[in-house]
């Protein structure tokens, strides 16, 4: 049966397998280890490559090699490993190589702990490595989405020749849900215009060096155009009970699920509260948030497992039009629905 | 009379089209630099071994960062030190190609030290050409791991002091400690006879690579007149006088005829066989028919808690797995982390129609408490009107709440009577089925082979008894 109960970490790898990913390079880290483990279990059965690299630095450079060889390739990790991958991600961006990186966020900074946090937001969404680059960032909030968005990540990566992150936290990585496995993709895009095959007719070069200043400026402008195009075309977000809402709760990943419960509780009491959930963090749904005031939203409350990384983007979009608040928990603590409801009454007692 | 025609070997491009500027017919290397000589030896070997059209070259960071200008091959330009990692993936993607990792000593022995050792240890099908010029050429003459004792560089202005800067690193010696490498040799470019020997080593490495005989490592002692601030002739003498003593030439490993051909599968897509290979059936999911479930049990948020080792996680997963077969949406969330490795463990299970919100059962509609600390910790969290099942074998206190339904079930006792404490999880599932009416015992038993995939029939039978026993106990006592 195509319906299976599995962890989010597994679901991502099933999605990758269905997307035609033929190589996995990674290094274990809690709470992302099952990503590597499931690839180690599934890929050899499919005649595909799995290598446990010596480090995340090596893993992402292997990804560079595989992507440059025309493969759909992926790696996965958590905060400390993602920090190490930044070198290679910058090179992948510079060489316009498509690849997929799963980040199952944990507590930081430093070794932090293995509980869920969302504190990689800035390093993942804003670039993170050196240079002017962006990655597309998808933020699944369920195991089914871990599968579906990982598949989508490969599509977007190839479509735009860009590294794509699947960014979520330990809750989604570690939880199990029913996942309906999609049909495998039948055909992969032709990459012979840039991938290196080592054949007589193919002497391509995968490279991020532009020694000439004008050429590098030109290349950066080309990248910028690509990012602007992505901002136009690839924004994804989801709304829940927003039709007549006056307060919008904003959150992504596991937090958005708690917020859903908060909305249901509040609606039962007759309060006009809705949920706005960004699904792509880059491109950020800034236009969709900017129009919230026009749509009757009077206040927004951003809830995140970081000290105000998401809310920065929310505030940029709102440009001060309405009151914007922030509530966060850290260190592996996830706020309960009641806790958030209490915060809402505290902030907006007069509205409620 | 034979005529020698001097021409560029076919391993080189005719025109260096990637090279910026007007001089597209000459290299960017300084006069007297060893890189140029080694490039020529590699290009000649590519032609003679007929691998021009199957070579993929990884250019490093260092003076040879632009190696891709020159060779008629497929090319990657690598991050500093990472060429072996990129070569690994390139070679795995194209197992029939000749993959060359060309690296300097800062690149290979310093920043990429671990990358080269690990690629060597995996026995990757790659040929590594390691240019040891005892200095960082590209960045203007800083100390390399291979810099000699006392050698003045821009970062060892008083000479390399081994007490503070460490000793020159001998990479052939290091690599030849590993089991996998096939061929490891150190050669030198300081005079014509040695260049001839280098030529042979390059050919041997590339021939082995062509025949897919694993990891090839050729260290080449090389001149850097600019970095050393000497003229080319003096540089040649310096290699002979200073470097040879520290870096003895010779073969450090040659598996010869015993070298195995390393076959790595070409990664395949074959979408048509993917489901089958992963054991996913294409048949539609058929739900079990649901029984009469009282309203209060139609949207379940369950906390299962107890000692690690009491089957807490399995209980939760089993509840979710069975509910899934009735077409419910389910979620299972473990308390993961240090807590898991000793002491208490708990998990949250949601079973309902419609989208599941918060995954953690902060306010459970049901608590399944397997030990006393769990009862004490979570009893107060149960929603009013909710349900408590507790393991009366191990819990010797009475629950305090009066606004909930309470089922005292001797879970451990029932399992022990069946002869195996480990079947507690399925006793739980049986009790749950009896209380909620959500599962039919026969359906649960039908699912056991799937839940215990790979386990023996004995274990499956025992768990079937456990489900029944849990179910019967509740039916008989409440
Ligand atoms: C991460 C990183 N650190 C430092 C540098 C700067 N850098 C460029 S080349 C080089 C040294 C290369 O020396 P070596 O590998 O010995 O090669 P050579 O130039 O002597 O051939 C350094 C440190 C870099 N490009 N990237």
PDB file of N, CA and C and ligand atoms in Angstrom, chain A residues 87 91, chain B residues 35 61-64 80 104-108 111 133 135-139 144, ligand 1:
ATOM      1  N   UNK A  87      29.907  26.474   3.404  1.00  0.00           N
ATOM      2  CA  UNK A  87      30.952  26.635   2.383  1.00  0.00           C
ATOM      3  C   UNK A  87      30.464  26.081   1.041  1.00  0.00           C
ATOM      4  N   UNK A  91      29.265  27.569  -2.842  1.00  0.00           N
ATOM      5  CA  UNK A  91      29.844  27.124  -4.126  1.00  0.00           C
ATOM      6  C   UNK A  91      28.756  26.603  -5.061  1.00  0.00           C
TER       7      UNK A  91
ATOM      8  N   UNK B  35      54.225  23.054 -11.851  1.00  0.00           N
ATOM      9  CA  UNK B  35      52.875  22.738 -12.312  1.00  0.00           C
ATOM     10  C   UNK B  35      52.841  22.517 -13.819  1.00  0.00           C
ATOM     11  N   UNK B  61      42.026  24.731  -5.253  1.00  0.00           N
ATOM     12  CA  UNK B  61      42.364  26.130  -5.007  1.00  0.00           C
ATOM     13  C   UNK B  61      43.849  26.169  -4.702  1.00  0.00           C
ATOM     14  N   UNK B  62      44.547  27.036  -5.385  1.00  0.00           N
ATOM     15  CA  UNK B  62      46.006  27.096  -5.342  1.00  0.00           C
ATOM     16  C   UNK B  62      46.413  27.583  -6.711  1.00  0.00           C
ATOM     17  N   UNK B  63      47.707  27.525  -7.022  1.00  0.00           N
ATOM     18  CA  UNK B  63      48.129  28.012  -8.328  1.00  0.00           C
ATOM     19  C   UNK B  63      47.476  27.230  -9.458  1.00  0.00           C
ATOM     20  N   UNK B  64      47.111  25.979  -9.209  1.00  0.00           N
ATOM     21  CA  UNK B  64      46.504  25.167 -10.267  1.00  0.00           C
ATOM     22  C   UNK B  64      44.987  25.308 -10.298  1.00  0.00           C
ATOM     23  N   UNK B  80      38.585  25.041  -1.627  1.00  0.00           N
ATOM     24  CA  UNK B  80      39.941  24.771  -1.148  1.00  0.00           C
ATOM     25  C   UNK B  80      39.996  23.468  -0.328  1.00  0.00           C
ATOM     26  N   UNK B 104      47.490  21.004  -4.589  1.00  0.00           N
ATOM     27  CA  UNK B 104      48.729  21.497  -3.997  1.00  0.00           C
ATOM     28  C   UNK B 104      48.849  21.033  -2.555  1.00  0.00           C
ATOM     29  N   UNK B 105      49.935  21.445  -1.898  1.00  0.00           N
ATOM     30  CA  UNK B 105      50.168  20.904  -0.555  1.00  0.00           C
ATOM     31  C   UNK B 105      49.343  21.608   0.529  1.00  0.00           C
ATOM     32  N   UNK B 106      49.035  22.887   0.314  1.00  0.00           N
ATOM     33  CA  UNK B 106      48.135  23.528   1.272  1.00  0.00           C
ATOM     34  C   UNK B 106      46.751  22.931   1.127  1.00  0.00           C
ATOM     35  N   UNK B 107      46.358  22.769  -0.109  1.00  0.00           N
ATOM     36  CA  UNK B 107      45.044  22.244  -0.431  1.00  0.00           C
ATOM     37  C   UNK B 107      44.866  20.830   0.109  1.00  0.00           C
ATOM     38  N   UNK B 108      45.842  19.986  -0.146  1.00  0.00           N
ATOM     39  CA  UNK B 108      45.694  18.568   0.168  1.00  0.00           C
ATOM     40  C   UNK B 108      46.075  18.228   1.607  1.00  0.00           C
ATOM     41  N   UNK B 111      44.217  22.220   4.579  1.00  0.00           N
ATOM     42  CA  UNK B 111      42.760  22.423   4.708  1.00  0.00           C
ATOM     43  C   UNK B 111      41.962  21.184   4.296  1.00  0.00           C
ATOM     44  N   UNK B 133      55.283  21.662  -3.197  1.00  0.00           N
ATOM     45  CA  UNK B 133      56.302  22.680  -3.462  1.00  0.00           C
ATOM     46  C   UNK B 133      56.694  23.405  -2.180  1.00  0.00           C
ATOM     47  N   UNK B 135      55.330  25.158  -0.092  1.00  0.00           N
ATOM     48  CA  UNK B 135      54.910  26.544   0.152  1.00  0.00           C
ATOM     49  C   UNK B 135      53.512  26.778  -0.411  1.00  0.00           C
ATOM     50  N   UNK B 136      52.867  27.846   0.033  1.00  0.00           N
ATOM     51  CA  UNK B 136      51.628  28.288  -0.609  1.00  0.00           C
ATOM     52  C   UNK B 136      52.019  29.245  -1.723  1.00  0.00           C
ATOM     53  N   UNK B 137      51.907  28.769  -2.946  1.00  0.00           N
ATOM     54  CA  UNK B 137      52.305  29.615  -4.068  1.00  0.00           C
ATOM     55  C   UNK B 137      51.304  30.710  -4.344  1.00  0.00           C
ATOM     56  N   UNK B 138      50.076  30.306  -4.487  1.00  0.00           N
ATOM     57  CA  UNK B 138      49.019  31.206  -4.942  1.00  0.00           C
ATOM     58  C   UNK B 138      48.882  32.465  -4.097  1.00  0.00           C
ATOM     59  N   UNK B 139      48.954  32.273  -2.787  1.00  0.00           N
ATOM     60  CA  UNK B 139      48.687  33.406  -1.898  1.00  0.00           C
ATOM     61  C   UNK B 139      49.957  34.182  -1.561  1.00  0.00           C
ATOM     62  N   UNK B 144      53.438  26.105   4.220  1.00  0.00           N
ATOM     63  CA  UNK B 144      52.581  24.958   3.929  1.00  0.00           C
ATOM     64  C   UNK B 144      52.908  23.875   4.965  1.00  0.00           C
TER      65      UNK B 144
HETATM   66  C1  LIG C   1      38.725  28.447   2.503  1.00  0.00           C
HETATM   67  C2  LIG C   1      39.876  29.144   1.884  1.00  0.00           C
HETATM   68  N1  LIG C   1      40.910  29.514   2.667  1.00  0.00           N
HETATM   69  C3  LIG C   1      41.961  30.144   2.127  1.00  0.00           C
HETATM   70  C4  LIG C   1      42.010  30.415   0.790  1.00  0.00           C
HETATM   71  C5  LIG C   1      43.184  31.176   0.233  1.00  0.00           C
HETATM   72  N2  LIG C   1      44.136  30.332  -0.527  1.00  0.00           N
HETATM   73  C6  LIG C   1      44.101  30.267  -1.864  1.00  0.00           C
HETATM   74  S1  LIG C   1      45.294  29.291  -2.486  1.00  0.00           S
HETATM   75  C7  LIG C   1      45.892  28.948  -0.962  1.00  0.00           C
HETATM   76  C8  LIG C   1      47.132  28.117  -0.772  1.00  0.00           C
HETATM   77  C9  LIG C   1      47.338  27.148  -1.829  1.00  0.00           C
HETATM   78  O1  LIG C   1      48.568  26.562  -1.666  1.00  0.00           O
HETATM   79  P1  LIG C   1      48.900  25.131  -2.234  1.00  0.00           P
HETATM   80  O2  LIG C   1      47.740  24.223  -2.043  1.00  0.00           O
HETATM   81  O3  LIG C   1      50.174  24.710  -1.644  1.00  0.00           O
HETATM   82  O4  LIG C   1      49.010  25.329  -3.805  1.00  0.00           O
HETATM   83  P2  LIG C   1      50.062  26.147  -4.658  1.00  0.00           P
HETATM   84  O5  LIG C   1      49.480  27.494  -4.863  1.00  0.00           O
HETATM   85  O6  LIG C   1      51.356  26.183  -3.914  1.00  0.00           O
HETATM   86  O7  LIG C   1      50.136  25.374  -5.913  1.00  0.00           O
HETATM   87  C10 LIG C   1      45.159  29.607   0.009  1.00  0.00           C
HETATM   88  C11 LIG C   1      45.468  29.537   1.441  1.00  0.00           C
HETATM   89  C12 LIG C   1      40.905  30.011   0.014  1.00  0.00           C
HETATM   90  N3  LIG C   1      40.832  30.237  -1.300  1.00  0.00           N
HETATM   91  N4  LIG C   1      39.869  29.373   0.583  1.00  0.00           N
END
